[in-house]
PDB file of C-alpha atoms and ligand atoms in Angstrom:
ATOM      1  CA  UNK A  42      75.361 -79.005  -1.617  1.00  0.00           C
ATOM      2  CA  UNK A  43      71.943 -81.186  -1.940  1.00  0.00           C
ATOM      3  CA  UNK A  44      70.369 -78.981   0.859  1.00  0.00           C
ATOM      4  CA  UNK A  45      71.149 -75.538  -1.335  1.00  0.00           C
ATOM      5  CA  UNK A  46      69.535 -77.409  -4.376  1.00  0.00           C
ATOM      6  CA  UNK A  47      66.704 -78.392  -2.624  1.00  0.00           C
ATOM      7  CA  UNK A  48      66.138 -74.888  -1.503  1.00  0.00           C
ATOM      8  CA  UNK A  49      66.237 -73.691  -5.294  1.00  0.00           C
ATOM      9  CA  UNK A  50      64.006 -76.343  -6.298  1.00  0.00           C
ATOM     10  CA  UNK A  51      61.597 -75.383  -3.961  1.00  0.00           C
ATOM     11  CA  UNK A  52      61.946 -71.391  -5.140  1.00  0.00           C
ATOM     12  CA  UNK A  53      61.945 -72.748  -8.462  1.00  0.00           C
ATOM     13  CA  UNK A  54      58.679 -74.490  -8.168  1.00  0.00           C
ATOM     14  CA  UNK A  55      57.306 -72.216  -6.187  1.00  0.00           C
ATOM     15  CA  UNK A  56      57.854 -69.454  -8.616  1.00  0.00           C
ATOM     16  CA  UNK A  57      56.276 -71.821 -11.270  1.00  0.00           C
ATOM     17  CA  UNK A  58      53.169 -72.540  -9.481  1.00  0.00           C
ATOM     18  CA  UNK A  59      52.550 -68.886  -8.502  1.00  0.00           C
ATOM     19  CA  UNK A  60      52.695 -67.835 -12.072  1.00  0.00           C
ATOM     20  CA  UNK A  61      50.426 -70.655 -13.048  1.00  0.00           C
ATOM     21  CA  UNK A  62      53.032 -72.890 -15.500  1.00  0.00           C
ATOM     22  CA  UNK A  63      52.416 -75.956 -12.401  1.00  0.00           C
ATOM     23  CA  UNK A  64      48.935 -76.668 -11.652  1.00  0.00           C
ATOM     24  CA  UNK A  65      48.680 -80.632 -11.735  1.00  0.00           C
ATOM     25  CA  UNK A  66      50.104 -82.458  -8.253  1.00  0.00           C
ATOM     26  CA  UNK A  67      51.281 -85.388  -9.883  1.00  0.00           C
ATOM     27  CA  UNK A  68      53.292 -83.236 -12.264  1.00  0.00           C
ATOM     28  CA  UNK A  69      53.787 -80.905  -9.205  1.00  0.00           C
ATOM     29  CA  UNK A  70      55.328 -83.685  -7.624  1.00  0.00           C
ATOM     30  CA  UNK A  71      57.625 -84.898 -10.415  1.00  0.00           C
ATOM     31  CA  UNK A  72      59.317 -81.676 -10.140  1.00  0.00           C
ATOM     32  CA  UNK A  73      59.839 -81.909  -6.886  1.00  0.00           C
ATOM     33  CA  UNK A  74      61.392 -85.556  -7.485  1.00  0.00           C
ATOM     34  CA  UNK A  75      63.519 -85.322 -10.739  1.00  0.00           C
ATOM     35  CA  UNK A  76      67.075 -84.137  -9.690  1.00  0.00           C
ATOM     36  CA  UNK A  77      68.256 -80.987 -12.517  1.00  0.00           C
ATOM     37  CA  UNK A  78      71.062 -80.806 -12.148  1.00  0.00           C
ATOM     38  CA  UNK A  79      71.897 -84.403 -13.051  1.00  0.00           C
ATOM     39  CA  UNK A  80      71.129 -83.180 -16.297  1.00  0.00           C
ATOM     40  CA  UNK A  81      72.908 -79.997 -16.547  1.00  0.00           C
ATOM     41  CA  UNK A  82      76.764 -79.647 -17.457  1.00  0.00           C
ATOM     42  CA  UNK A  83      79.167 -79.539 -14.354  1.00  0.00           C
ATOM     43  CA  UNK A  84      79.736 -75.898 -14.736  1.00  0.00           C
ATOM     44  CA  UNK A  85      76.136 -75.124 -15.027  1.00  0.00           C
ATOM     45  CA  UNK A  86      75.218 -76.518 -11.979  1.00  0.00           C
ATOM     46  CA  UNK A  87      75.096 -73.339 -10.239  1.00  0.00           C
ATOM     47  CA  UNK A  88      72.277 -72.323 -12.580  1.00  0.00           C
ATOM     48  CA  UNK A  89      70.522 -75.602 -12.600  1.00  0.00           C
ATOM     49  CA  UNK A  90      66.943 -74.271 -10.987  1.00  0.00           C
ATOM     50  CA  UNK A  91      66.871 -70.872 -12.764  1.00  0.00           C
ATOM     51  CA  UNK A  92      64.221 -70.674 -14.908  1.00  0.00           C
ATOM     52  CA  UNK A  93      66.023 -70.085 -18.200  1.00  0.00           C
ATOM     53  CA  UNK A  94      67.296 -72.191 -21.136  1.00  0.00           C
ATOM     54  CA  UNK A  95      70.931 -73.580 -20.448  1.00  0.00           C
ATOM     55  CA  UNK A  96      73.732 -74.689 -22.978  1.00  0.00           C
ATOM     56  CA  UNK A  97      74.121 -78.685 -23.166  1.00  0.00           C
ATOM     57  CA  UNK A  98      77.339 -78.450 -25.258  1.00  0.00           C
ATOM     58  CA  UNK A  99      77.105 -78.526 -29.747  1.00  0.00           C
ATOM     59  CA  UNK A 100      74.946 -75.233 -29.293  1.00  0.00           C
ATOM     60  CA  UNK A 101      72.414 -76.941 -27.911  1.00  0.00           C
ATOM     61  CA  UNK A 102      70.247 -75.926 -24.798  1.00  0.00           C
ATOM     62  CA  UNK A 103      68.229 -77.396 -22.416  1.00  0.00           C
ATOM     63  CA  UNK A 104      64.778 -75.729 -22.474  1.00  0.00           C
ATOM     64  CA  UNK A 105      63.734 -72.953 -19.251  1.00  0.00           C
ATOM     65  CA  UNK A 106      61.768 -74.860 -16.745  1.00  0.00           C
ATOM     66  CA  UNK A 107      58.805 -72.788 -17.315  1.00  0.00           C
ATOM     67  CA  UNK A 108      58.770 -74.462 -20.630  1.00  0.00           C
ATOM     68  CA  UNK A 109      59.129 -77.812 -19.922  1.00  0.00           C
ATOM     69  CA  UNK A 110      56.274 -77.123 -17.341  1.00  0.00           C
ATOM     70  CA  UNK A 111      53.949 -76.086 -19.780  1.00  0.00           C
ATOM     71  CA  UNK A 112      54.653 -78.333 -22.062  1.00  0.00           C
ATOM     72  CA  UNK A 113      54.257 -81.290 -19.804  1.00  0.00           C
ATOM     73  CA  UNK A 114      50.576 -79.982 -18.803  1.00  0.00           C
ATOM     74  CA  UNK A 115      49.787 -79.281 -22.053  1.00  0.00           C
ATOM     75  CA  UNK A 116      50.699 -83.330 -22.619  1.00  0.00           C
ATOM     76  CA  UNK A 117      47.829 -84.339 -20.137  1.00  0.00           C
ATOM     77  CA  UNK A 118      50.387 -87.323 -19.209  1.00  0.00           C
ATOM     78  CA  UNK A 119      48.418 -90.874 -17.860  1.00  0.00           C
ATOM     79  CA  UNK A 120      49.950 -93.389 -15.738  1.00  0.00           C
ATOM     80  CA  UNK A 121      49.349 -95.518 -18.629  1.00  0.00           C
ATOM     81  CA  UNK A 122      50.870 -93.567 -21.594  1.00  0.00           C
ATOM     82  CA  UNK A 123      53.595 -94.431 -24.023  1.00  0.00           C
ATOM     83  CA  UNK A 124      55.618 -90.939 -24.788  1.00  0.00           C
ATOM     84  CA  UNK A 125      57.551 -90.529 -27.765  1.00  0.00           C
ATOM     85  CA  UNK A 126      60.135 -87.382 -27.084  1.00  0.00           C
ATOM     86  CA  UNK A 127      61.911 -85.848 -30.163  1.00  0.00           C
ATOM     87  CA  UNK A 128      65.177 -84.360 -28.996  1.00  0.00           C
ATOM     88  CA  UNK A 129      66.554 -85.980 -25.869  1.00  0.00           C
ATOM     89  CA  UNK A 130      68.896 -83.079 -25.574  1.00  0.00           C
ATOM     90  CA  UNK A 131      69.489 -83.145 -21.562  1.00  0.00           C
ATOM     91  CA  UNK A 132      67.442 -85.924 -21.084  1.00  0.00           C
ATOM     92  CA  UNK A 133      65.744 -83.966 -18.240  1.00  0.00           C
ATOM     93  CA  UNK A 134      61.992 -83.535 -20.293  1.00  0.00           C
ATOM     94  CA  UNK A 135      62.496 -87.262 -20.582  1.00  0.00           C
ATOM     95  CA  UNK A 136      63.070 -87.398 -17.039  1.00  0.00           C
ATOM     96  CA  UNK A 137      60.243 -85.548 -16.062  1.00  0.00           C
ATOM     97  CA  UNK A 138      57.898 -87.456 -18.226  1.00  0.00           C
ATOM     98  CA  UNK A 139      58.945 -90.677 -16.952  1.00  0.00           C
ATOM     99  CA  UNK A 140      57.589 -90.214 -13.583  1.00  0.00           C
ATOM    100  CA  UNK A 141      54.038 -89.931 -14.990  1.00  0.00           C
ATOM    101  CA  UNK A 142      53.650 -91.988 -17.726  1.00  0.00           C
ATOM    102  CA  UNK A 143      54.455 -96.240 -18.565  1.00  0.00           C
ATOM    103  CA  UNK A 144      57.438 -95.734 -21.137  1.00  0.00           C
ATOM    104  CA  UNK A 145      59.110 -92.764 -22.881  1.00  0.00           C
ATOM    105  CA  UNK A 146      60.904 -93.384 -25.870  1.00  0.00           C
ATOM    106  CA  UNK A 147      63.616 -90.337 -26.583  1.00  0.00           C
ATOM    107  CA  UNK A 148      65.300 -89.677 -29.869  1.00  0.00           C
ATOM    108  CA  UNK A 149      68.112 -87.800 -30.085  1.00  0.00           C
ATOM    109  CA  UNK A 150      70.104 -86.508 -33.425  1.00  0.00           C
ATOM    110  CA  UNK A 151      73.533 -85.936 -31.734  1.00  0.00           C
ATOM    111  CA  UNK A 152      75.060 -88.808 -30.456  1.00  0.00           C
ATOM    112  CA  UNK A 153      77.377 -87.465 -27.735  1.00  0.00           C
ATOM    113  CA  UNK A 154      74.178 -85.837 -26.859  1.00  0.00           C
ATOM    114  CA  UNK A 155      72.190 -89.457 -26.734  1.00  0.00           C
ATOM    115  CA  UNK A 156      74.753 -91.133 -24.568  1.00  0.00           C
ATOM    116  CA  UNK A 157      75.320 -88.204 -21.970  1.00  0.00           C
ATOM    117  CA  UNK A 158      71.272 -88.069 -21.819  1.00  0.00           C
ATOM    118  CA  UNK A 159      71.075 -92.205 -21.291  1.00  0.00           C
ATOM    119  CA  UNK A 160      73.717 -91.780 -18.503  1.00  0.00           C
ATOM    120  CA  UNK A 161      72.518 -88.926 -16.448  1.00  0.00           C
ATOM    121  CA  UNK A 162      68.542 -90.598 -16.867  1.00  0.00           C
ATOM    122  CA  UNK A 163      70.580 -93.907 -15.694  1.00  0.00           C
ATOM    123  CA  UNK A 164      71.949 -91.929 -12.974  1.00  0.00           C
ATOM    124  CA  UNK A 165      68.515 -90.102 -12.003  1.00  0.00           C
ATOM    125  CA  UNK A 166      66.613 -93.764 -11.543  1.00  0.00           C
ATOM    126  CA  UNK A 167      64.248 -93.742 -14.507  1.00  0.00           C
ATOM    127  CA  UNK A 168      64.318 -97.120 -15.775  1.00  0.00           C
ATOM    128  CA  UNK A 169      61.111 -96.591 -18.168  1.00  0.00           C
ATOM    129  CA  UNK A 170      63.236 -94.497 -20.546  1.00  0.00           C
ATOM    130  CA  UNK A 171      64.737 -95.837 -23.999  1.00  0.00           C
ATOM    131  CA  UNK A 172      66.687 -93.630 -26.211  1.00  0.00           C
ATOM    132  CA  UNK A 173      68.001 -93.263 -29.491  1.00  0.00           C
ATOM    133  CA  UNK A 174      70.569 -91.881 -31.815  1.00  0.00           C
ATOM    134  CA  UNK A 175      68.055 -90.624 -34.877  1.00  0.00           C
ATOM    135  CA  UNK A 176      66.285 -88.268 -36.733  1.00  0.00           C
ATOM    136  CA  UNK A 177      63.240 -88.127 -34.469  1.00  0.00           C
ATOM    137  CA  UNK A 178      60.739 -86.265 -37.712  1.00  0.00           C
ATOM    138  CA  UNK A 179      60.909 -89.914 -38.832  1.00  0.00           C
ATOM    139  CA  UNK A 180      58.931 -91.201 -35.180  1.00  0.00           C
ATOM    140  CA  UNK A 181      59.990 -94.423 -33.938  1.00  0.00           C
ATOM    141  CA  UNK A 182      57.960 -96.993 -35.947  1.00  0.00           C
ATOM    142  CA  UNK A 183      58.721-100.277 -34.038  1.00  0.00           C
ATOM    143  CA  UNK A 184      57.220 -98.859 -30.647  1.00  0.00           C
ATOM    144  CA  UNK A 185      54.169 -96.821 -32.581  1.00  0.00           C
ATOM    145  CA  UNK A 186      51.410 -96.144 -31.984  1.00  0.00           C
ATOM    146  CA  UNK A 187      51.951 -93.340 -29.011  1.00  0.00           C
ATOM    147  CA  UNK A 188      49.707 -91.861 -27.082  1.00  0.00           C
ATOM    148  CA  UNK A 189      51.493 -88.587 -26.370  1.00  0.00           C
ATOM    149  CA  UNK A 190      54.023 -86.971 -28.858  1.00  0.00           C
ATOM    150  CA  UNK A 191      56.182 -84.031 -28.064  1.00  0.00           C
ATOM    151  CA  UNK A 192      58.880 -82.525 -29.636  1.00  0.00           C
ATOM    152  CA  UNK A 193      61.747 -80.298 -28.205  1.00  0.00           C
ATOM    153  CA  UNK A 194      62.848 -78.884 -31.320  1.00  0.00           C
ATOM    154  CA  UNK A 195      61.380 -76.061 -33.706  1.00  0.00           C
ATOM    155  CA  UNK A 196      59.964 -77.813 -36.777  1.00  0.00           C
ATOM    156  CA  UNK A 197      58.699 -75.481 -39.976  1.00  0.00           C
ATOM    157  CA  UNK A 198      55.999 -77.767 -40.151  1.00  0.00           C
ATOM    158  CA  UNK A 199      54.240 -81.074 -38.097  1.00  0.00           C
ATOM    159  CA  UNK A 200      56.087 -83.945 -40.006  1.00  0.00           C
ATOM    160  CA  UNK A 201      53.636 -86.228 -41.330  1.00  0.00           C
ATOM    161  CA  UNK A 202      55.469 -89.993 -39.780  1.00  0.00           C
ATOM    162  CA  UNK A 203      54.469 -88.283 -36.123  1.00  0.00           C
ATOM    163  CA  UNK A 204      50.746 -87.706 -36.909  1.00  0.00           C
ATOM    164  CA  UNK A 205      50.771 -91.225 -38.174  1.00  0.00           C
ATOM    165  CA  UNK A 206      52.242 -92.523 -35.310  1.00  0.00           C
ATOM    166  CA  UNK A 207      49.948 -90.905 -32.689  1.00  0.00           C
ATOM    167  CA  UNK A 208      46.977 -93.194 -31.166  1.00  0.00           C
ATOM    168  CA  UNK A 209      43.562 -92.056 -32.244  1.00  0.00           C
ATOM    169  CA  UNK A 210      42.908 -89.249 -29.654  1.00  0.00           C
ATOM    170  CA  UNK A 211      46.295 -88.717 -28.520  1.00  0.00           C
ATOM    171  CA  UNK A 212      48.252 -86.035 -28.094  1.00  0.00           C
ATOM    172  CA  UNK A 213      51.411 -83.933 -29.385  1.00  0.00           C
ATOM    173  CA  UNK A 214      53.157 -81.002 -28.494  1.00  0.00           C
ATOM    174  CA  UNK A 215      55.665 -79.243 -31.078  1.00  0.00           C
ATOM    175  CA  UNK A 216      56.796 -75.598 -31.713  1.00  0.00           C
ATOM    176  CA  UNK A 217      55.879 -74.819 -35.405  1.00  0.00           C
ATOM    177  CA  UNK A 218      58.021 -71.919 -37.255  1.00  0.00           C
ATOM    178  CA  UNK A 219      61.200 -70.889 -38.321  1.00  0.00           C
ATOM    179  CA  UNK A 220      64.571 -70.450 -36.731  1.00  0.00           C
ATOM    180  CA  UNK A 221      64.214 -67.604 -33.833  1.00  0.00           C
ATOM    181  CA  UNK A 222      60.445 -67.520 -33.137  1.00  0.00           C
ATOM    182  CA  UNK A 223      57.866 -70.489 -32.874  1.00  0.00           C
ATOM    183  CA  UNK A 224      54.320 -70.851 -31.995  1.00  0.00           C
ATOM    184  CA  UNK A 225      53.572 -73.908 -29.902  1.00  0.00           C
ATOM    185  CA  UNK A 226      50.997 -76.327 -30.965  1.00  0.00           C
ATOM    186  CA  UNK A 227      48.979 -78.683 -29.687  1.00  0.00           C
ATOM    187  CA  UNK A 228      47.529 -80.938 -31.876  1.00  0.00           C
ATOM    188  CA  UNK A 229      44.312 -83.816 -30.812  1.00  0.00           C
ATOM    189  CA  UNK A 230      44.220 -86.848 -33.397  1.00  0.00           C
ATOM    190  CA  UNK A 231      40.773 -87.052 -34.376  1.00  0.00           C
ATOM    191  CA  UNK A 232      39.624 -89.256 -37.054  1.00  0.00           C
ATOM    192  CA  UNK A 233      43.057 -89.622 -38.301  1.00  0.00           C
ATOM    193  CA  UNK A 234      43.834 -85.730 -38.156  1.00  0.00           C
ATOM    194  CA  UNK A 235      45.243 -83.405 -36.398  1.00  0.00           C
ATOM    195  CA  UNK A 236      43.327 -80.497 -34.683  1.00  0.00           C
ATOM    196  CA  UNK A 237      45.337 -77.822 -33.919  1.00  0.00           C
ATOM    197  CA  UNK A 238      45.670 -74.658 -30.792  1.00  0.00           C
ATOM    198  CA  UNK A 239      47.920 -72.876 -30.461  1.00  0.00           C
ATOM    199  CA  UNK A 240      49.486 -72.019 -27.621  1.00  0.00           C
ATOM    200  CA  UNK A 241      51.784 -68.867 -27.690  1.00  0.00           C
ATOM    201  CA  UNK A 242      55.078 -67.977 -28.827  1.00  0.00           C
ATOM    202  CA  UNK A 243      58.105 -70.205 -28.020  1.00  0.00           C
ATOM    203  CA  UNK A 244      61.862 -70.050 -28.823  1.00  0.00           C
ATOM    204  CA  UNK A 245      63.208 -73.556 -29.368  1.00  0.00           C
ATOM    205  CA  UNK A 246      66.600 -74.981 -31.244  1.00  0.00           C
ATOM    206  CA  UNK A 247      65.818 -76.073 -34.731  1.00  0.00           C
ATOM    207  CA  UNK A 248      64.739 -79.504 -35.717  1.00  0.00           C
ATOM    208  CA  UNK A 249      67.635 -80.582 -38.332  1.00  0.00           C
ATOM    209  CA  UNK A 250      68.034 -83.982 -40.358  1.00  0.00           C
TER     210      UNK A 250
HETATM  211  N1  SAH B 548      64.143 -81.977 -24.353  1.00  0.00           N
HETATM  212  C1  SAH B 548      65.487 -81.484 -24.142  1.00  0.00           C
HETATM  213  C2  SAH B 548      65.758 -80.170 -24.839  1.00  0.00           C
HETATM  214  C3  SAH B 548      66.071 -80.420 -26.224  1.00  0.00           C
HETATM  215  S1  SAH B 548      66.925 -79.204 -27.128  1.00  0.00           S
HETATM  216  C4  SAH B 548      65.844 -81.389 -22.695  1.00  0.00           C
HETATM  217  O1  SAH B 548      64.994 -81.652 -21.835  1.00  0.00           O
HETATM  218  O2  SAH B 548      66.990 -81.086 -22.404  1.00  0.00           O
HETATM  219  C5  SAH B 548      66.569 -79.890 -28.721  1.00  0.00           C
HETATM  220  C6  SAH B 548      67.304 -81.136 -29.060  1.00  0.00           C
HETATM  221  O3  SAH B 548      66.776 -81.636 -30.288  1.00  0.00           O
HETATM  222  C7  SAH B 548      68.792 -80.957 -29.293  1.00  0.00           C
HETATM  223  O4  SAH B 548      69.497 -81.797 -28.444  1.00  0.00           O
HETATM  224  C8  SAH B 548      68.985 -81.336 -30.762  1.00  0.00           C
HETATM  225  O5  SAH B 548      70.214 -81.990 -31.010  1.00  0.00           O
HETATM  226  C9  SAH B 548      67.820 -82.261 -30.985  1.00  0.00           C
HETATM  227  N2  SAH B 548      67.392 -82.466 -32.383  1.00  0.00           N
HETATM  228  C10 SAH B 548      67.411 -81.599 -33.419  1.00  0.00           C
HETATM  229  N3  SAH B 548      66.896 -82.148 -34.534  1.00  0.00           N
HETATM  230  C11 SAH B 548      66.533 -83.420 -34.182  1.00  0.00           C
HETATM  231  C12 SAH B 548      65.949 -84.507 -34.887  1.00  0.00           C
HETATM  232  N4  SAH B 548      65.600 -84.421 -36.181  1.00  0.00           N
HETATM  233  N5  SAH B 548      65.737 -85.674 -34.222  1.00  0.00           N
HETATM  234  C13 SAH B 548      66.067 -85.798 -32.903  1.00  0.00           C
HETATM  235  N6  SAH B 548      66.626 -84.800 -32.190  1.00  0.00           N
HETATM  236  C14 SAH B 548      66.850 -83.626 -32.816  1.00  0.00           C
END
């Protein structure tokens, strides 16, 4: 059974670096390390290295690997960083970040959705995650400032407590719209503000309180 996955992760990454979603080794190589389908439910295993968003149980998914891969470049992760994630979900984006940056601190609104996450990150080796039960628009204040920001869920608009808790010249990634169609956005903290690209359409779950 490992074998066959390995084969699919290769494929899988393969497919993402020809289309140009991989490009940096390090993050190259954290593919290639962090084991999917710990994250994925034990009937979805099958599907665990197709490249398309997967159910995680209370109608929420985990996102298409293509996604997570350009979000995670997009990031510019340093060995150095501390990572705030909003919505755990899977655990898996938490997973990947962890192999490239200090500390990732994951918040999570479900809480059935929290603990499976802290298990299967448990399982997967990456001791430099903490997570939360919370409403992640509200940050994490005791571990702010971060240097990188992202969030996994669409937001109608960047909530104010994560642009104050991003370092000076940090970071964040967050899809910005309404329920079925987001644009992704990556915002640089400059002089206490956030500059904004955008970076394409995006289809994420909604960000709820
Ligand atoms: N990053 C995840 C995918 C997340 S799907 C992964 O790698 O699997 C989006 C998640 O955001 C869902 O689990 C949803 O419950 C959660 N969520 C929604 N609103 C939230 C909020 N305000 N705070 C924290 N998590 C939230």
């Amino acid at each position: 059974m490992a074998g066959e996955f390995s084969e699919r992760k290769r494929r899988l990454i393969e497919h993402l670096k020809d289309s140009g979603y991989l490009k940096t080794p390090r993050i190259i190589k954290a593919f290639q390390e962090v084991r999917r389908e710990l994250f994925v439910p034990k009937d979805m295993k099958q599907h665990a290295y197709a490249d398309e968003p997967l159910p995680i149980g209370g109608g929420q998914t985990i996102s298409a690997c293509h996604m997570v891969a350009i979000m995670t470049e997009l990031l510019e992760p340093r060995k150095g960083d501390k990572v705030l994630e909003v919505g755990a979900g899977s655990g898996y984006q938490a997973a990947i970040l962890s192999r490239l940056v200090k500390k990732v601190y994951t918040v999570e609104l479900v809480p059935e959705l929290a603990e499976k996450a802290a298990k299967a990150l448990k399982k997967a080796g990456c001791t430099n995650v903490e997570t939360k039960v919370g409403d992640g628009s509200k940050g994490w204040k005791e571990h702010a400032p971060f240097d990188r920001i992202i969030v996994t869920c669409a937001s109608p608009d960047i909530p104010q407590p994560l642009t104050d808790q991003l370092k000076e010249g940090g970071i964040m990634a967050i899809p910005v719209g309404g329920s079925w169609q987001q644009e992704l956005i990556i915002g640089r903290k400059k002089k206490g503000k956030l500059l904004k690209q955008r970076h394409g359409g995006c289809v994420f779950v909604p960000l709820r309180h």
